[in-house]
mmCIF file of C-alpha atoms in Angstrom:
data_model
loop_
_atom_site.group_PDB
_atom_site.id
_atom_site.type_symbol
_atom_site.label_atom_id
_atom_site.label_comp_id
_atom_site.label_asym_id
_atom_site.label_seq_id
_atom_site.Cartn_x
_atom_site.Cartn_y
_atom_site.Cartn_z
ATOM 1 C CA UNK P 1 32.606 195.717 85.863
ATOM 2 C CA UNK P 2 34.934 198.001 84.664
ATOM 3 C CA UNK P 3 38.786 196.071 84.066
ATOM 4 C CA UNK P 4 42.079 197.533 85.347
ATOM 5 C CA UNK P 5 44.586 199.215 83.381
ATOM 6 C CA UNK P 6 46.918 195.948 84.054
ATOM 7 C CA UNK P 7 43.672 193.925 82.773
ATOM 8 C CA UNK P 8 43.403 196.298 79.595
ATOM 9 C CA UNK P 9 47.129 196.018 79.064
ATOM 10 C CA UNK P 10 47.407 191.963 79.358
ATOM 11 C CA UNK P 11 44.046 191.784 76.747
ATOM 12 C CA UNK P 12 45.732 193.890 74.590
ATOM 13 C CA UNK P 13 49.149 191.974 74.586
ATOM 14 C CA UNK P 14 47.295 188.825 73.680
ATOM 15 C CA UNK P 15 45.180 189.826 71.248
ATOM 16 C CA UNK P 16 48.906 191.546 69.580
ATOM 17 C CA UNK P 17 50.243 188.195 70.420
ATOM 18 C CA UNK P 18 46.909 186.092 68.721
ATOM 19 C CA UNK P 19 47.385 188.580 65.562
ATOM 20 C CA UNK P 20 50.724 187.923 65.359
ATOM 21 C CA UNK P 21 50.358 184.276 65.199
ATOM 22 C CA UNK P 22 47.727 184.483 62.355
ATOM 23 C CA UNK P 23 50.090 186.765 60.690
ATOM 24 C CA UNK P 24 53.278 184.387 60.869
ATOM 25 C CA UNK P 25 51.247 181.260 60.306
ATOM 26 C CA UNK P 26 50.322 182.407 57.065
ATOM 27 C CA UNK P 27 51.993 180.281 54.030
ATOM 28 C CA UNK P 28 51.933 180.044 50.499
ATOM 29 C CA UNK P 29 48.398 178.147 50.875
ATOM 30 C CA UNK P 30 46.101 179.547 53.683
ATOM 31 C CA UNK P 31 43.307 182.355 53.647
ATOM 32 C CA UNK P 32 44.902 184.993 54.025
ATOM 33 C CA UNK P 33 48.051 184.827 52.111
ATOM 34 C CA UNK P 34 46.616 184.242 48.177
ATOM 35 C CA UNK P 35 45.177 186.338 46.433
ATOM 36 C CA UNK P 36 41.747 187.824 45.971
ATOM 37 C CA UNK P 37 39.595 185.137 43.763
ATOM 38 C CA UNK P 38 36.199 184.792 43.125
ATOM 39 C CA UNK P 39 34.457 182.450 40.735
ATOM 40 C CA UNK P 40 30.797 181.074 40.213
ATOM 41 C CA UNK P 41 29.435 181.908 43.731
ATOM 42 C CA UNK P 42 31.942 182.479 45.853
ATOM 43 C CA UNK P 43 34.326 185.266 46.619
ATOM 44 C CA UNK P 44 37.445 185.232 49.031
ATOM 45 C CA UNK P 45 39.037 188.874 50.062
ATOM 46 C CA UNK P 46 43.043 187.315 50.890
ATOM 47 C CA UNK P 47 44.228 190.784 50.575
ATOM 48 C CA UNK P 48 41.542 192.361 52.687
ATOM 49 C CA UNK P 49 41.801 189.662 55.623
ATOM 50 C CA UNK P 50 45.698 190.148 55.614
ATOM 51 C CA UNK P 51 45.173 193.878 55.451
ATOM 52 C CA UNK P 52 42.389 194.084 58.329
ATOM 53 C CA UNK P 53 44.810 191.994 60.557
ATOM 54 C CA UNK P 54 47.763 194.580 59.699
ATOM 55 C CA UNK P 55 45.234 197.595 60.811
ATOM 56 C CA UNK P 56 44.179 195.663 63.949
ATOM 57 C CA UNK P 57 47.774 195.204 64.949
ATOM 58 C CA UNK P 58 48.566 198.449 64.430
ATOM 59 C CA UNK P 59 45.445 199.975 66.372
ATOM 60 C CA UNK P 60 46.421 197.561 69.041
ATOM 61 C CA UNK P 61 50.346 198.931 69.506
ATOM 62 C CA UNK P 62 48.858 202.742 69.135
ATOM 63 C CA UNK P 63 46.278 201.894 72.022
ATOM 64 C CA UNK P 64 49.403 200.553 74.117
ATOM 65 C CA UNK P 65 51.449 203.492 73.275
ATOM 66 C CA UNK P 66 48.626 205.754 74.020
ATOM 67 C CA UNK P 67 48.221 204.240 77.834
ATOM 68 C CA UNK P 68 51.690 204.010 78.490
ATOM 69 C CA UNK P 69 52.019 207.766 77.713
ATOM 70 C CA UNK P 70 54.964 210.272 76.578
ATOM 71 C CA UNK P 71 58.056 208.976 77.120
ATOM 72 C CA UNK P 72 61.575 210.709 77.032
ATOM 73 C CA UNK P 73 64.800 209.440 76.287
ATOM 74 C CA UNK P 74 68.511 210.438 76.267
ATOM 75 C CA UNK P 75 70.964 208.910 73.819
ATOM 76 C CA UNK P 76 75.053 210.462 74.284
ATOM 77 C CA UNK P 77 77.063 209.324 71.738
ATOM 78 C CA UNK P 78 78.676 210.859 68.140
ATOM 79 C CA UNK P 79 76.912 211.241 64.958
ATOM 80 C CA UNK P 80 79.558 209.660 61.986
#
């Protein structure tokens, strides 16, 4: 079944909304926000998880630019 665009839209938005959590809830101590270590075994990619949700966020905003479509605006005002 194929969704709506108001379906594709409201996915989107949580997903942004679900990356954005992950992002803020990173601290000091959690995956994510240490860096890269690896040691007798075992090897954890901080940077590459933080950097993967970055890209996914950013995919996600150009996907809801890219359905919302050209937009035009007018600003009046003076240049100082």
């Amino acid at each position: 079944m194929t969704k709506s665009q108001t379906e594709v839209i409201t996915d989107l938005l949580t997903r942004r909304d679900a990356v954005l959590g992950q992002l803020a809830g990173l601290s000091s101590t959690s995956v994510g926000a240490l860096p890269n270590t690896s040691g007798t075994g075992d090897h954890v990619d901080h940077v590459g998880l933080r950097q993967s949700l970055y890209r996914e966020l950013a995919d996600i905003d150009a996907m809801l630019e890219k359905i919302a479509g050209p937009q035009e605006s007018i600003s009046r005002g003076r240049l100082t």
